[in-house]
Short mmCIF file of C-alpha atoms in Angstrom, two decimals:
data_model
loop_
_atom_site.label_atom_id
_atom_site.label_comp_id
_atom_site.label_asym_id
_atom_site.label_seq_id
_atom_site.Cartn_x
_atom_site.Cartn_y
_atom_site.Cartn_z
CA MET R 24 11.30 -59.91 -23.76
CA PRO R 25 8.97 -57.64 -23.73
CA LYS R 26 5.25 -59.01 -24.08
CA LYS R 27 3.15 -57.56 -27.07
CA LEU R 28 -0.64 -56.89 -26.26
CA ARG R 29 -2.75 -56.36 -28.84
CA VAL R 30 -5.87 -53.61 -28.88
CA ASP R 31 -8.31 -53.56 -31.92
CA MET R 32 -10.20 -51.25 -32.93
CA ASP R 33 -12.88 -50.35 -29.87
CA GLN R 34 -10.99 -52.20 -27.86
CA MET R 35 -8.77 -50.64 -24.90
CA LEU R 36 -6.47 -51.81 -22.51
CA PHE R 37 -4.75 -50.67 -19.38
CA THR R 38 -1.60 -51.78 -17.75
CA SER R 39 1.14 -51.37 -15.22
CA ASP R 40 4.13 -53.53 -16.28
CA GLU R 41 7.40 -52.57 -16.78
CA GLU R 42 7.79 -54.76 -19.56
CA THR R 43 4.35 -54.91 -21.52
CA VAL R 44 3.98 -53.32 -25.08
CA LEU R 45 0.39 -52.02 -25.98
CA ILE R 46 -0.25 -51.94 -29.73
CA THR R 47 -2.59 -51.08 -31.75
CA ASN R 48 -2.70 -51.03 -35.42
CA GLY R 49 -4.67 -49.13 -38.67
CA ILE R 50 -5.49 -46.09 -37.36
CA THR R 51 -6.58 -43.80 -39.90
CA THR R 52 -10.47 -42.21 -39.37
CA CYS R 53 -10.09 -43.92 -35.63
CA ILE R 54 -8.31 -41.58 -33.23
CA ALA R 55 -6.16 -43.59 -29.87
CA PHE R 56 -6.59 -42.36 -26.76
CA ILE R 57 -3.26 -42.24 -24.78
CA ALA R 58 -2.51 -42.47 -21.17
CA GLN R 59 0.25 -42.53 -18.61
CA GLY R 60 0.90 -41.92 -15.27
CA SER R 61 0.48 -43.18 -11.66
CA PHE R 62 -1.84 -43.82 -8.55
CA TRP R 63 -1.21 -44.90 -4.63
CA ASP R 64 -1.63 -49.04 -4.31
CA GLU R 65 -2.76 -50.25 -0.76
CA GLU R 66 -1.76 -53.35 -1.62
CA GLU R 67 1.65 -52.35 -2.65
CA ASP R 68 1.78 -49.60 -0.01
CA ASP R 69 3.45 -48.06 -3.10
CA MET R 70 2.89 -45.65 -5.82
CA VAL R 71 2.16 -47.24 -9.22
CA ASP R 72 3.02 -45.97 -12.50
CA PHE R 73 0.28 -47.20 -15.42
CA CYS R 74 -0.46 -46.41 -18.72
CA GLY R 75 -3.63 -47.27 -20.52
CA LEU R 76 -4.54 -47.36 -25.05
CA TYR R 77 -8.30 -47.21 -26.52
CA HIS R 78 -8.70 -47.44 -30.23
CA TRP R 79 -12.22 -45.65 -30.59
CA SER R 80 -13.76 -46.30 -34.06
CA GLY R 81 -15.71 -43.20 -33.72
CA PHE R 82 -19.44 -42.07 -33.77
CA ARG R 83 -22.03 -44.46 -34.25
CA ARG R 84 -25.41 -44.38 -36.73
CA VAL R 85 -27.46 -44.07 -33.41
CA ASP R 86 -29.83 -41.72 -31.86
CA THR R 87 -27.15 -39.49 -29.52
CA PRO R 88 -26.34 -36.05 -30.49
CA LEU R 89 -22.45 -36.08 -31.92
CA ASP R 90 -21.44 -33.83 -29.07
CA GLN R 91 -22.63 -36.99 -26.35
CA GLN R 92 -20.82 -39.51 -28.13
CA ALA R 93 -18.19 -37.24 -27.88
CA LYS R 94 -18.66 -37.18 -24.14
CA ASN R 95 -19.02 -41.16 -23.93
CA ALA R 96 -15.85 -41.77 -25.01
CA LEU R 97 -13.79 -39.93 -23.18
CA LEU R 98 -16.09 -40.69 -20.36
CA TYR R 99 -15.62 -44.33 -20.93
CA PHE R 100 -12.15 -44.11 -21.08
CA PHE R 101 -11.73 -42.21 -17.66
CA LYS R 102 -14.17 -44.98 -15.79
CA THR R 103 -12.38 -47.63 -17.61
CA LEU R 104 -8.69 -46.23 -16.07
CA THR R 105 -10.64 -45.92 -12.68
CA SER R 106 -11.86 -49.41 -12.35
CA TYR R 107 -8.72 -50.42 -13.11
CA THR R 108 -6.92 -48.75 -10.54
CA GLY R 109 -8.95 -49.98 -7.71
CA ILE R 110 -8.58 -46.27 -6.04
CA ASP R 111 -10.82 -45.77 -2.97
CA ARG R 112 -12.92 -42.34 -3.62
CA GLY R 113 -11.11 -39.74 -3.20
CA GLU R 114 -8.12 -40.82 -3.76
CA LYS R 115 -7.04 -39.16 -6.73
CA ILE R 116 -5.09 -40.52 -10.24
CA THR R 117 -2.40 -38.57 -11.43
CA ILE R 118 -2.34 -37.85 -15.57
CA ASP R 119 1.43 -36.88 -16.82
CA THR R 120 0.39 -38.07 -20.00
CA LEU R 121 -3.17 -37.53 -22.04
CA CYS R 122 -2.42 -37.47 -26.10
CA PHE R 123 -5.33 -38.15 -28.95
CA ILE R 124 -3.45 -39.16 -32.23
CA GLY R 125 -5.45 -40.21 -35.55
CA GLY R 126 -8.65 -38.88 -37.40
CA GLU R 127 -8.39 -38.65 -41.00
CA LYS R 128 -9.84 -35.57 -43.27
CA GLU R 129 -12.34 -36.22 -45.87
CA GLN R 130 -10.58 -37.13 -48.92
CA ARG R 131 -12.23 -37.45 -52.61
CA ASP R 132 -11.01 -38.15 -56.30
CA SER R 133 -10.56 -35.97 -59.36
CA ASP R 134 -14.83 -36.46 -59.89
CA ASN R 135 -15.36 -35.18 -56.59
CA GLY R 136 -16.01 -38.46 -55.80
CA LEU R 137 -16.11 -39.55 -51.72
CA ILE R 138 -13.07 -41.36 -51.28
CA VAL R 139 -12.35 -41.57 -47.13
CA THR R 140 -15.68 -40.04 -45.13
CA GLY R 141 -13.64 -37.85 -43.03
CA THR R 142 -13.69 -37.66 -38.61
CA GLU R 143 -13.40 -34.09 -38.67
CA ALA R 144 -16.38 -33.74 -37.00
CA GLU R 145 -14.63 -36.76 -33.83
CA VAL R 146 -11.40 -34.40 -33.67
CA TYR R 147 -13.79 -31.26 -33.14
CA LEU R 148 -16.39 -32.83 -30.53
CA LEU R 149 -13.76 -35.32 -29.05
CA LYS R 150 -11.61 -31.89 -28.11
CA GLN R 151 -14.44 -30.15 -26.85
CA ALA R 152 -14.63 -32.85 -24.46
CA VAL R 153 -11.35 -32.91 -23.12
CA ARG R 154 -11.67 -29.46 -22.73
CA GLU R 155 -14.46 -29.02 -20.85
CA PHE R 156 -14.22 -32.60 -18.59
CA ASN R 157 -13.86 -32.30 -15.10
CA PHE R 158 -10.80 -34.00 -14.27
CA VAL R 159 -10.91 -33.31 -10.60
CA ALA R 160 -14.09 -34.42 -9.91
CA HIS R 161 -13.24 -37.33 -11.51
CA GLN R 162 -10.64 -37.91 -9.11
CA PHE R 163 -7.77 -36.90 -11.91
CA ILE R 164 -4.59 -34.85 -11.65
CA ILE R 165 -3.86 -33.41 -14.94
CA ALA R 166 -1.73 -29.73 -16.37
CA SER R 167 -3.87 -29.15 -19.11
CA GLU R 168 0.30 -28.78 -20.58
CA ASN R 169 0.42 -32.37 -20.62
CA ILE R 170 -2.95 -32.55 -22.71
CA SER R 171 -1.77 -32.84 -26.43
CA HIS R 172 -3.93 -33.49 -30.01
CA HIS R 173 -1.86 -34.62 -33.33
CA HIS R 174 -4.37 -35.07 -35.82
CA PHE R 175 -5.23 -35.15 -39.32
CA LEU R 176 -2.07 -36.98 -39.80
CA THR R 177 -2.57 -39.73 -43.11
CA GLU R 178 -3.75 -39.69 -46.23
CA GLY R 179 -4.68 -41.61 -48.64
CA GLU R 180 -3.22 -45.55 -47.96
CA GLN R 181 -1.77 -44.71 -44.93
CA SER R 182 -2.65 -45.69 -41.62
CA ILE R 183 -0.82 -45.20 -38.09
CA SER R 184 0.54 -48.27 -35.59
CA ILE R 185 0.79 -47.14 -32.28
CA LYS R 186 3.25 -48.77 -29.19
CA LEU R 187 2.77 -47.94 -25.66
CA THR R 188 4.44 -48.28 -22.28
CA LEU R 189 5.02 -46.97 -19.48
CA ASP R 190 7.36 -44.11 -20.63
CA ALA R 191 7.28 -44.57 -23.92
CA ILE R 192 4.75 -43.39 -26.59
CA ASN R 193 6.09 -44.64 -30.29
CA CYS R 194 3.57 -43.30 -33.78
CA LYS R 195 4.11 -44.74 -36.90
CA VAL R 196 2.85 -43.43 -39.73
CA GLU R 197 3.02 -46.22 -42.05
CA SER R 198 2.11 -46.32 -46.52
CA PRO R 199 2.46 -49.48 -48.27
CA GLU R 200 5.15 -49.72 -50.70
CA PRO R 201 6.45 -48.01 -53.22
CA TYR R 202 7.20 -45.21 -51.30
CA ASN R 203 10.32 -44.19 -49.36
CA SER R 204 10.77 -44.38 -46.08
CA SER R 205 12.01 -40.90 -44.10
CA GLU R 206 12.08 -40.63 -40.42
CA GLU R 207 10.69 -37.29 -38.49
CA GLU R 208 10.76 -37.17 -34.59
CA LEU R 209 8.26 -34.69 -33.40
CA HIS R 210 9.58 -32.38 -30.70
CA GLN R 211 9.57 -32.21 -27.14
CA GLU R 212 8.00 -29.50 -26.49
CA ASN R 213 5.07 -31.18 -28.32
CA LEU R 214 4.40 -33.87 -25.48
CA THR R 215 3.73 -33.96 -22.54
CA GLY R 216 4.67 -36.08 -18.86
CA SER R 217 7.87 -37.42 -19.15
CA SER R 218 7.54 -39.97 -22.00
CA SER R 219 8.94 -39.40 -25.72
CA LEU R 220 6.99 -39.69 -28.95
CA SER R 221 8.06 -40.00 -32.41
CA SER R 222 7.33 -40.56 -35.47
CA THR R 223 8.03 -42.30 -38.41
CA LEU R 224 7.01 -41.84 -41.69
CA MET R 225 7.42 -44.42 -44.33
#
């Protein structure tokens, strides 16, 4: 039976257990960082697969410039991944899938009152940070086509739940009752690596 591990807001988990499912819920203005790949384990004397999930809540009210906060969040994710693998300097981590899911646009009511403070800035600056990130210098091997962004998928009371395994990403957009449910499979060409990512609109 699969082991389910919950990833709460601003938490991050990595696993190499094929029976483990990483789960996070309530993604709206937050953004999920997801990685799948492999590395050489000296103790196992073999390639080991991994997956990792970070539920990033976005910018904080601090003196750090917003673009630097986005860079810091990305670097924190990758440094934690490197620490998890325990690889030596000079060795490489292969990332087959790197995707970012979530973020929500600002929403106002009919009287122009603010309902949701959007995270358009987080999405824009995170994309910029990813484009500028020096993967090679940080011991990563990744092809640009294996990086994808899936943002602004929710509005109103909708939220996203994610289930992540070593070889699959399940992304479900959930709406409260009384909305009906329907299913929509995201096209395979929008995804990266060998993973399958499905989005269920409810």
